[in-house]
CSV table of C-alpha atoms in Angstrom, one decimal:
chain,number,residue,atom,x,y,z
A,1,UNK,CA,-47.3,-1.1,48.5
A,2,UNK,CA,-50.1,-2.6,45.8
A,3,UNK,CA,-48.0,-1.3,43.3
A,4,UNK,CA,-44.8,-2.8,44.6
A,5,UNK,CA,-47.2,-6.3,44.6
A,6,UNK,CA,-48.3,-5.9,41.0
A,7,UNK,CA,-45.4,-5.2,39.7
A,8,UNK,CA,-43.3,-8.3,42.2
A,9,UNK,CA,-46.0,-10.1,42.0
A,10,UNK,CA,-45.2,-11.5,45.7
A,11,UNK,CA,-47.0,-11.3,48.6
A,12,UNK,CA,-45.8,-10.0,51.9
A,13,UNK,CA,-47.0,-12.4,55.0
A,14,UNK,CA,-49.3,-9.2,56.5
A,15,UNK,CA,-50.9,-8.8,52.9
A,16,UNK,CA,-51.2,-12.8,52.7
A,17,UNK,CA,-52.5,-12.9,56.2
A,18,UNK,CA,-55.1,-10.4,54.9
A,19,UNK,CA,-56.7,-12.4,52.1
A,20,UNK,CA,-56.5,-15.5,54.1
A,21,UNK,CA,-58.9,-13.7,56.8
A,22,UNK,CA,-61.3,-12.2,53.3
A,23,UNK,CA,-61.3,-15.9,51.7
A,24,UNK,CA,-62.7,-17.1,55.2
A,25,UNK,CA,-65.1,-14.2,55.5
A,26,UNK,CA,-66.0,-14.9,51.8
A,27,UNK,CA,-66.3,-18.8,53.2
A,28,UNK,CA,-68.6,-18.1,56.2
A,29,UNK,CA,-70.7,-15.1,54.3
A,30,UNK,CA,-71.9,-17.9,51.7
A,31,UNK,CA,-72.1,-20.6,54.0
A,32,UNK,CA,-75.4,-21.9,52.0
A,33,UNK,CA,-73.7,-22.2,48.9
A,34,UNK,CA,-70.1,-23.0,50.9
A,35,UNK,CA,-71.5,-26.0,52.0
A,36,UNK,CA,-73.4,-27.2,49.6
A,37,UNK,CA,-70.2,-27.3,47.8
A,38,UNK,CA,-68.3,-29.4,50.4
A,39,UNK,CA,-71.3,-31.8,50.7
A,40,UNK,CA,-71.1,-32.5,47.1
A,41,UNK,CA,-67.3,-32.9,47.4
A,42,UNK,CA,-67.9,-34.9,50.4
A,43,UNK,CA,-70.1,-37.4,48.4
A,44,UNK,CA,-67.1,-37.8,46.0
A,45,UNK,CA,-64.5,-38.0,48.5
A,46,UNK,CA,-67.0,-40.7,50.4
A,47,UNK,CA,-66.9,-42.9,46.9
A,48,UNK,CA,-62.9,-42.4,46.9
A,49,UNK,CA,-62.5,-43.6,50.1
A,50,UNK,CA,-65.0,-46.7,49.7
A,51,UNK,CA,-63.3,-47.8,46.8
A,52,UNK,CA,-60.0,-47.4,48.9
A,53,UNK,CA,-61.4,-50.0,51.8
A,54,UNK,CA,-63.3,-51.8,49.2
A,55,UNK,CA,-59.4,-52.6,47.1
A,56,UNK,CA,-58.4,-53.3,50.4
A,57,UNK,CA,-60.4,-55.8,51.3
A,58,UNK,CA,-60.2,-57.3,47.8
A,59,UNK,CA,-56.1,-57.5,48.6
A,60,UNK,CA,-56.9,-59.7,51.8
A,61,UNK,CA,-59.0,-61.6,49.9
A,62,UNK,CA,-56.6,-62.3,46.7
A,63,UNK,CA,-54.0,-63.5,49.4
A,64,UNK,CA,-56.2,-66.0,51.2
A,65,UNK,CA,-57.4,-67.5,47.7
A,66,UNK,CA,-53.7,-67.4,46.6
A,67,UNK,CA,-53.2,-69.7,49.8
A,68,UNK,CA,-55.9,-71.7,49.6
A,69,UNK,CA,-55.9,-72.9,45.9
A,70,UNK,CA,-52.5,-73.9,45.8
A,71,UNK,CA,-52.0,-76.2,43.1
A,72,UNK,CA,-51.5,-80.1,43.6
A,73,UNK,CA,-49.5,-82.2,40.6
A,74,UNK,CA,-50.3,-86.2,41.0
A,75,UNK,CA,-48.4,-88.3,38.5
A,76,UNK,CA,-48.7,-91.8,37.0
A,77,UNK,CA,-47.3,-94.2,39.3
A,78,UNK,CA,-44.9,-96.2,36.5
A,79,UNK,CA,-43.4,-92.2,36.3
A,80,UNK,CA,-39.6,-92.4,37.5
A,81,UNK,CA,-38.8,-90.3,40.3
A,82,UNK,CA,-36.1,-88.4,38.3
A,83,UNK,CA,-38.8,-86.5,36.1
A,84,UNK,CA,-40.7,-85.6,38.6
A,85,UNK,CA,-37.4,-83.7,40.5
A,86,UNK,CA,-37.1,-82.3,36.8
A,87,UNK,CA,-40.7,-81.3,36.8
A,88,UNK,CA,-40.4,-79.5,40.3
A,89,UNK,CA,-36.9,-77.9,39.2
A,90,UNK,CA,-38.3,-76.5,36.5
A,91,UNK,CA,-40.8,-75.2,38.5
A,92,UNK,CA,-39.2,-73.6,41.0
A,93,UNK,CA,-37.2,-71.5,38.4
A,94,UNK,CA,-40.4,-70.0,37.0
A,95,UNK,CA,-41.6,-65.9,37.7
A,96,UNK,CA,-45.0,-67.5,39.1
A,97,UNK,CA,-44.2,-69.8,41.6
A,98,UNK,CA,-43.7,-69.4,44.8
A,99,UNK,CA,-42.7,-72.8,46.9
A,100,UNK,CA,-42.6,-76.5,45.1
A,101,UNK,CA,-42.8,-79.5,47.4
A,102,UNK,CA,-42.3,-83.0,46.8
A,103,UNK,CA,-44.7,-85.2,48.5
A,104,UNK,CA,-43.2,-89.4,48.3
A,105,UNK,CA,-45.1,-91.9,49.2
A,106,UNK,CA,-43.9,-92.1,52.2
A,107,UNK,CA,-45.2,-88.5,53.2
A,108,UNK,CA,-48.5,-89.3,51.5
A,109,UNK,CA,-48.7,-92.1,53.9
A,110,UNK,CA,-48.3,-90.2,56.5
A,111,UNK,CA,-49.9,-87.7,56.0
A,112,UNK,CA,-53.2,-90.6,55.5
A,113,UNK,CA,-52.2,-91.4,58.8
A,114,UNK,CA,-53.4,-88.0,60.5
A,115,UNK,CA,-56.7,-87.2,58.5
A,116,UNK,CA,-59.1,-87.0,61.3
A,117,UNK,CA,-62.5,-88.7,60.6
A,118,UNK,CA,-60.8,-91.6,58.6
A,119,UNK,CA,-61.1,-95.0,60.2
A,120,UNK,CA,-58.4,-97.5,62.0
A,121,UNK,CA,-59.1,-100.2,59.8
A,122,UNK,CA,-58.8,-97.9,56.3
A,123,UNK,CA,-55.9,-96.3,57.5
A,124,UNK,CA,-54.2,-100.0,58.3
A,125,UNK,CA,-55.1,-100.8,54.7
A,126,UNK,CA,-52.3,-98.4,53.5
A,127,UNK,CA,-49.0,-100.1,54.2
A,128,UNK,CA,-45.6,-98.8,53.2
A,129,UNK,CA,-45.9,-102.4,51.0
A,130,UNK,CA,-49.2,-101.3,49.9
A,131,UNK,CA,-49.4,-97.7,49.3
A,132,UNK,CA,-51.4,-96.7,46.6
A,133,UNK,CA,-50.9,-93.1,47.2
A,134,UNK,CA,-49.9,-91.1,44.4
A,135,UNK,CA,-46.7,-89.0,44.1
A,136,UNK,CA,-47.1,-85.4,44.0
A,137,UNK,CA,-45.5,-82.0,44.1
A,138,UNK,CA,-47.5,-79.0,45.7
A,139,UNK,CA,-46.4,-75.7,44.1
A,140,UNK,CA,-47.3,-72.2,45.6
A,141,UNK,CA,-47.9,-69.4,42.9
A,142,UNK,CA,-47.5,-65.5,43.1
A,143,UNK,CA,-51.1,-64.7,42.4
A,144,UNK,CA,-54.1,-66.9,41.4
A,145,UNK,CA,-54.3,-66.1,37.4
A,146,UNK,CA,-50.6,-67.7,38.1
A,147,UNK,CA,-51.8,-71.2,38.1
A,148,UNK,CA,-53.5,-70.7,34.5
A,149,UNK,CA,-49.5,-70.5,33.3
A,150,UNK,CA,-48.7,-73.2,35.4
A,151,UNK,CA,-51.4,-75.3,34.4
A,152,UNK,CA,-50.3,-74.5,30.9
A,153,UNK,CA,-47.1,-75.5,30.7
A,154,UNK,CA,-48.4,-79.3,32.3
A,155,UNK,CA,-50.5,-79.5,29.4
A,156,UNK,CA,-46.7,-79.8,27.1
A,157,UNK,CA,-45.0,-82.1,26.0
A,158,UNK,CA,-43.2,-84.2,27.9
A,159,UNK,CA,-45.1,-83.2,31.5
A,160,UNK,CA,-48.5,-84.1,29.7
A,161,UNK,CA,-47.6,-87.6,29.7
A,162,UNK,CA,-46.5,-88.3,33.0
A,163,UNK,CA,-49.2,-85.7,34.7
A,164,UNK,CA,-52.3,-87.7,35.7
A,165,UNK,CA,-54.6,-85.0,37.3
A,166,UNK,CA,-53.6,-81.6,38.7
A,167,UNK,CA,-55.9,-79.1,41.4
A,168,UNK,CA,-56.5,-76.1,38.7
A,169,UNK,CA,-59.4,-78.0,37.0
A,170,UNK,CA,-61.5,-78.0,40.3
A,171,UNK,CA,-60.3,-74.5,41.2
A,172,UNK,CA,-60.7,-72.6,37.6
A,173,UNK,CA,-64.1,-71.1,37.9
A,174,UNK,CA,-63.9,-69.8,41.9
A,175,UNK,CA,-60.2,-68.2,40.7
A,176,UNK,CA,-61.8,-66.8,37.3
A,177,UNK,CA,-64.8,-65.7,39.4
A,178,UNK,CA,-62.7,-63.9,41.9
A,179,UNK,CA,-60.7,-61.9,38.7
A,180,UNK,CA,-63.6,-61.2,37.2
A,181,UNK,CA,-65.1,-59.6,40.5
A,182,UNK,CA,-61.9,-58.2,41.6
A,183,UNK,CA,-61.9,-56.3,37.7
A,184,UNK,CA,-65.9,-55.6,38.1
A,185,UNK,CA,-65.2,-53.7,41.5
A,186,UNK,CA,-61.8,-51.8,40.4
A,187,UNK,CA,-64.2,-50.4,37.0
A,188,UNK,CA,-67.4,-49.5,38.8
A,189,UNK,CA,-65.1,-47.3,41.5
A,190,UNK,CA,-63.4,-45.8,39.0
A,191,UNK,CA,-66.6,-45.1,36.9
A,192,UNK,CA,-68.4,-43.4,39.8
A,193,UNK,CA,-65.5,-41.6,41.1
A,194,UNK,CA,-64.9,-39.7,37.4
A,195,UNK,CA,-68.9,-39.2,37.4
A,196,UNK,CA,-68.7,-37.4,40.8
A,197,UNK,CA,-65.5,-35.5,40.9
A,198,UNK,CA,-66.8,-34.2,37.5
A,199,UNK,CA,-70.3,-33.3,39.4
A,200,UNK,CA,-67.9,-31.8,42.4
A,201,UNK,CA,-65.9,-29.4,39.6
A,202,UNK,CA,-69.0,-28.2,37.9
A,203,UNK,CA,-70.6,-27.4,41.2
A,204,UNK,CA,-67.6,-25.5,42.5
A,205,UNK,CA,-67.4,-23.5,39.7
A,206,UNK,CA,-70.7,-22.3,40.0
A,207,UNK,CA,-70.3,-21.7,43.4
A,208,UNK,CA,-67.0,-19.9,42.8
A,209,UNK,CA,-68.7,-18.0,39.7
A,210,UNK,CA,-71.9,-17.0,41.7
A,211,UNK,CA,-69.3,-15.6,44.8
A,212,UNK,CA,-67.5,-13.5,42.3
A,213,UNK,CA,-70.8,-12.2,40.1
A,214,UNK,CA,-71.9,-11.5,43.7
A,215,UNK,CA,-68.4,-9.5,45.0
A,216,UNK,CA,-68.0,-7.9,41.2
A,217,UNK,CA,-68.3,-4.6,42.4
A,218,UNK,CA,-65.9,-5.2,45.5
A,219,UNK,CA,-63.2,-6.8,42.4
A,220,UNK,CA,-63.6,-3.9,40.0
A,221,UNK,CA,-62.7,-1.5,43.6
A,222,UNK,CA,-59.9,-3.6,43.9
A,223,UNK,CA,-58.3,-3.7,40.6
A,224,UNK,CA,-58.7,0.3,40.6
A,225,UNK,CA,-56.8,0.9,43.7
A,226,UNK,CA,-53.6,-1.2,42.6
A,227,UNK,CA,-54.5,-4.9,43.6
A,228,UNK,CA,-53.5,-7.5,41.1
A,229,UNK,CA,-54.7,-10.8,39.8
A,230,UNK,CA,-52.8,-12.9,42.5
A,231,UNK,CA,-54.2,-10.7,45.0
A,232,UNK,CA,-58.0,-11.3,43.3
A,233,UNK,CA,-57.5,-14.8,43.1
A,234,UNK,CA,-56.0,-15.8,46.6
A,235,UNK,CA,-59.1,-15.2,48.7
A,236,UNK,CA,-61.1,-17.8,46.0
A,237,UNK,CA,-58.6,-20.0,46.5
A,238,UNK,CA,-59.1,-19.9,50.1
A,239,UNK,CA,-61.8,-20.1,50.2
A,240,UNK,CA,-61.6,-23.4,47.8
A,241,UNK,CA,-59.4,-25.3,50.3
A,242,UNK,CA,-61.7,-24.4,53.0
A,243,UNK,CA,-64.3,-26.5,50.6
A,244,UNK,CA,-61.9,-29.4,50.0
A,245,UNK,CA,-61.0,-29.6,54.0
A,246,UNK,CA,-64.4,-29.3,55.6
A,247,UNK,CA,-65.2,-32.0,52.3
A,248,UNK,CA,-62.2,-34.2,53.8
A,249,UNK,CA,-63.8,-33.9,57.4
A,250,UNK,CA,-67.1,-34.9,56.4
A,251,UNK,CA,-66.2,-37.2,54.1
A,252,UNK,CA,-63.8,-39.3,57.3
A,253,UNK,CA,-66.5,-38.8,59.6
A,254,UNK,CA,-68.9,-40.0,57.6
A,255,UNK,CA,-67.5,-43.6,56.2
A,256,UNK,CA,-66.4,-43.5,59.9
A,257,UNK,CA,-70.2,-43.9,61.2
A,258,UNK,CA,-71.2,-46.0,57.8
A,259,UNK,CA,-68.4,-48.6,59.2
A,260,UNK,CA,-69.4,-48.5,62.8
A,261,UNK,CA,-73.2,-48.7,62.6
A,262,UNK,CA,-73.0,-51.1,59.7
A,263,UNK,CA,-69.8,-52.7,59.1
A,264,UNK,CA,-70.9,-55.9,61.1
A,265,UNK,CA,-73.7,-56.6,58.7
A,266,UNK,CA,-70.7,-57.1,55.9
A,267,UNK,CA,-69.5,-59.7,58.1
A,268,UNK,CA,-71.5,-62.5,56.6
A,269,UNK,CA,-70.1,-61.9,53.3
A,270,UNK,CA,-66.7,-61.6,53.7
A,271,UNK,CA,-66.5,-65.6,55.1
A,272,UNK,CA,-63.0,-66.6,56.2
A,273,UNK,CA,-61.9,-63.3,55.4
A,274,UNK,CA,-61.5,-61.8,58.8
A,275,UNK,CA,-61.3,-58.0,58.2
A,276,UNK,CA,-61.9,-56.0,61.0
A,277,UNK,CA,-63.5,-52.8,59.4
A,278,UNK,CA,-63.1,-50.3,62.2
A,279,UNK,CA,-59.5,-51.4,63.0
A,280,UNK,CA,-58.8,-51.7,59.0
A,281,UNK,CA,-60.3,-47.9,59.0
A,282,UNK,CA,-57.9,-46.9,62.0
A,283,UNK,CA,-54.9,-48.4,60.4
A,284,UNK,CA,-55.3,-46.6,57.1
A,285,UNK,CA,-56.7,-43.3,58.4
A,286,UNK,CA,-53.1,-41.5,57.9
A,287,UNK,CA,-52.9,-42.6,54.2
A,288,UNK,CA,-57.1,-41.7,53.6
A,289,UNK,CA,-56.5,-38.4,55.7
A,290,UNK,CA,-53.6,-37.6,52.9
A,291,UNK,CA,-55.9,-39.1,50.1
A,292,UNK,CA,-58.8,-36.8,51.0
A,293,UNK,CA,-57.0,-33.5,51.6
A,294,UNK,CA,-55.3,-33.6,48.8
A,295,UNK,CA,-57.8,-34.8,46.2
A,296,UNK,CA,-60.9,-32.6,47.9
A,297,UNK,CA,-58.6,-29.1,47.8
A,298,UNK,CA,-56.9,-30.2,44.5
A,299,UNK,CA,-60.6,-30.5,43.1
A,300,UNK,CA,-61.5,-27.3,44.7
A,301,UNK,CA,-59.0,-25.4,43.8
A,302,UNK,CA,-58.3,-26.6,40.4
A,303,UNK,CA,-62.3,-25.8,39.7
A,304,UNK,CA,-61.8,-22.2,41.2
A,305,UNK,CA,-58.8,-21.5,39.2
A,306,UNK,CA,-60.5,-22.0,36.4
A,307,UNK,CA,-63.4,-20.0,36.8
A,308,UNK,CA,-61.5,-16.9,38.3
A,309,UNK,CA,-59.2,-17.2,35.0
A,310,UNK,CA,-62.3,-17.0,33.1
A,311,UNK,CA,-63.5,-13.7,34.8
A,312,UNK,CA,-60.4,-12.1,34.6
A,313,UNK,CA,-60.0,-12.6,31.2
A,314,UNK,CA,-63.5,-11.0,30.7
């Protein structure tokens, strides 16, 4: 039967069944070294999935600046009406906005009307005969770095002379702050996620090495009654995965407690954005599950694949 498998180089389900139960023994025989291996695959895994909440998070937060610092176009009152509809056709026709609305007079007096806090007596000052409201058009954009086209485009000729003051002035620093962080946070993840999957590969492989200068012996008995290279490496590889999913279970479990004993304290920070960690973690956990699976056994077993080749060449 080995020298069918060498020479097929397939695996019947008994023989398959068999190194499945010697990668686990191999597992569970170096359980020191076995999990250190998955605790340092956990710790990358860990990063991954921060970074994965942490972009999250940064999403929610894009969408309630985009809504907030919508942009607000006032325009000199001698400006005739006409333009302005131009303006706010021309607008609407553009990749980065979202909504235009004229506000008249008319509206801006009414809208006067219902500020709370402002008195009887100033609001009975603005009369449809008196209204020195401005015209204006409010314009929703895709994305916040939007309203930096927007803005210039207002700064050409001919809106430039009919614009007297638009929103983005007032709003440029918290939008460029916001890229700026959003680009800080998306570098730093992936920084420390290439520094510790490179730490998880080099410590598999030693792991993986040190298992099979331990079972040498056991391989040379093996190759000299028949089995081949697949059959060498499957039990490795095994025993790999079995790193990458008790990684994966560590990893869940233990951004799972990070969340739930200190997620409130993040509360503070995140002002009107109202994340609910635990339930954001619940919602995702099907996508992170997949995330951590297949990048913790795709680590594992990519490291052990190449050490084995390395032996076997030798």
């Amino acid at each position: 039967r080995n020298q069918t498998e060498r020479k097929g180089g397939l695996m019947r389900p008994v023989t398959l069944l068999r190194v499945t139960k010697l990668g686990w023994a191999n597992y569970w025989r170096n359980r020191g070294l076995s999990i250190s291996a998955s605790l340092i695959l956990m710790l990358t895994l860990v990063i991954v999935l921060f970074f994965f909440i942490v972009n999250t998070i940064l999403g929610a937060t894009s969408a309630k600046i985009r809504d907030k610092f919508d942009m607000n176009i006032r325009f000199e009152d001698q400006v005739a009406e006409e333009q302005i509809l131009e303006l706010q056709k021309l607008l609407a026709t553009r990749p980065e906005t979202r909504e235009v609305h004229y506000v008249g007079k008319d509206e801006a007096r009414e809208r006067f009307q219902n500020i709370p806090g402002v008195s009887d007596r100033t609001k009975q000052l603005i009369t449809p005969e008196s209204n020195p409201l401005r015209r204006s058009l409010e314009v929703k954009a895709g994305s916040p770095t939007d309203l930096e086209k927007i803005d210039q485009l207002l700064h050409t000729a001919p809106w430039s002379e009919i614009v007297y003051s638009n929103s983005y002035a007032v709003n440029k620093s918290t939008i460029q702050k916001l890229s700026r962080f959003e680009r800080g946070v998306t570098t730093a993840g992936i920084i420390l996620s290439i520094i510790f999957i490179t730490i998880s590969m080099i410590v598999v492989m030693n792991t993986i090495r040190l298992a099979i200068f331990a079972r040498r012996e056991e391989i040379e008995i093996m190759r000299l009654v028949g089995a081949n290279n697949i059959f060498i490496r499957i039990p490795f590889i095994i025993e790999a995965i079995l790193y990458g999913v008790v990684a994966a279970a560590l990893s869940l479990g233990a951004v799972w407690l990070i969340i739930k004993n200190f997620g409130g304290l993040l509360k503070p920070y995140l002002g009107e954005i109202n994340v609910d960690l635990l339930e954001l973690f619940k919602n995702q956990l099907p996508i992170m599950i997949g995330i951590v699976l297949i990048l913790g056994c795709g680590l594992a077993v990519f490291a052990s694949l190449l050490s084995i080749q390395r032996y076997l060449k030798h």
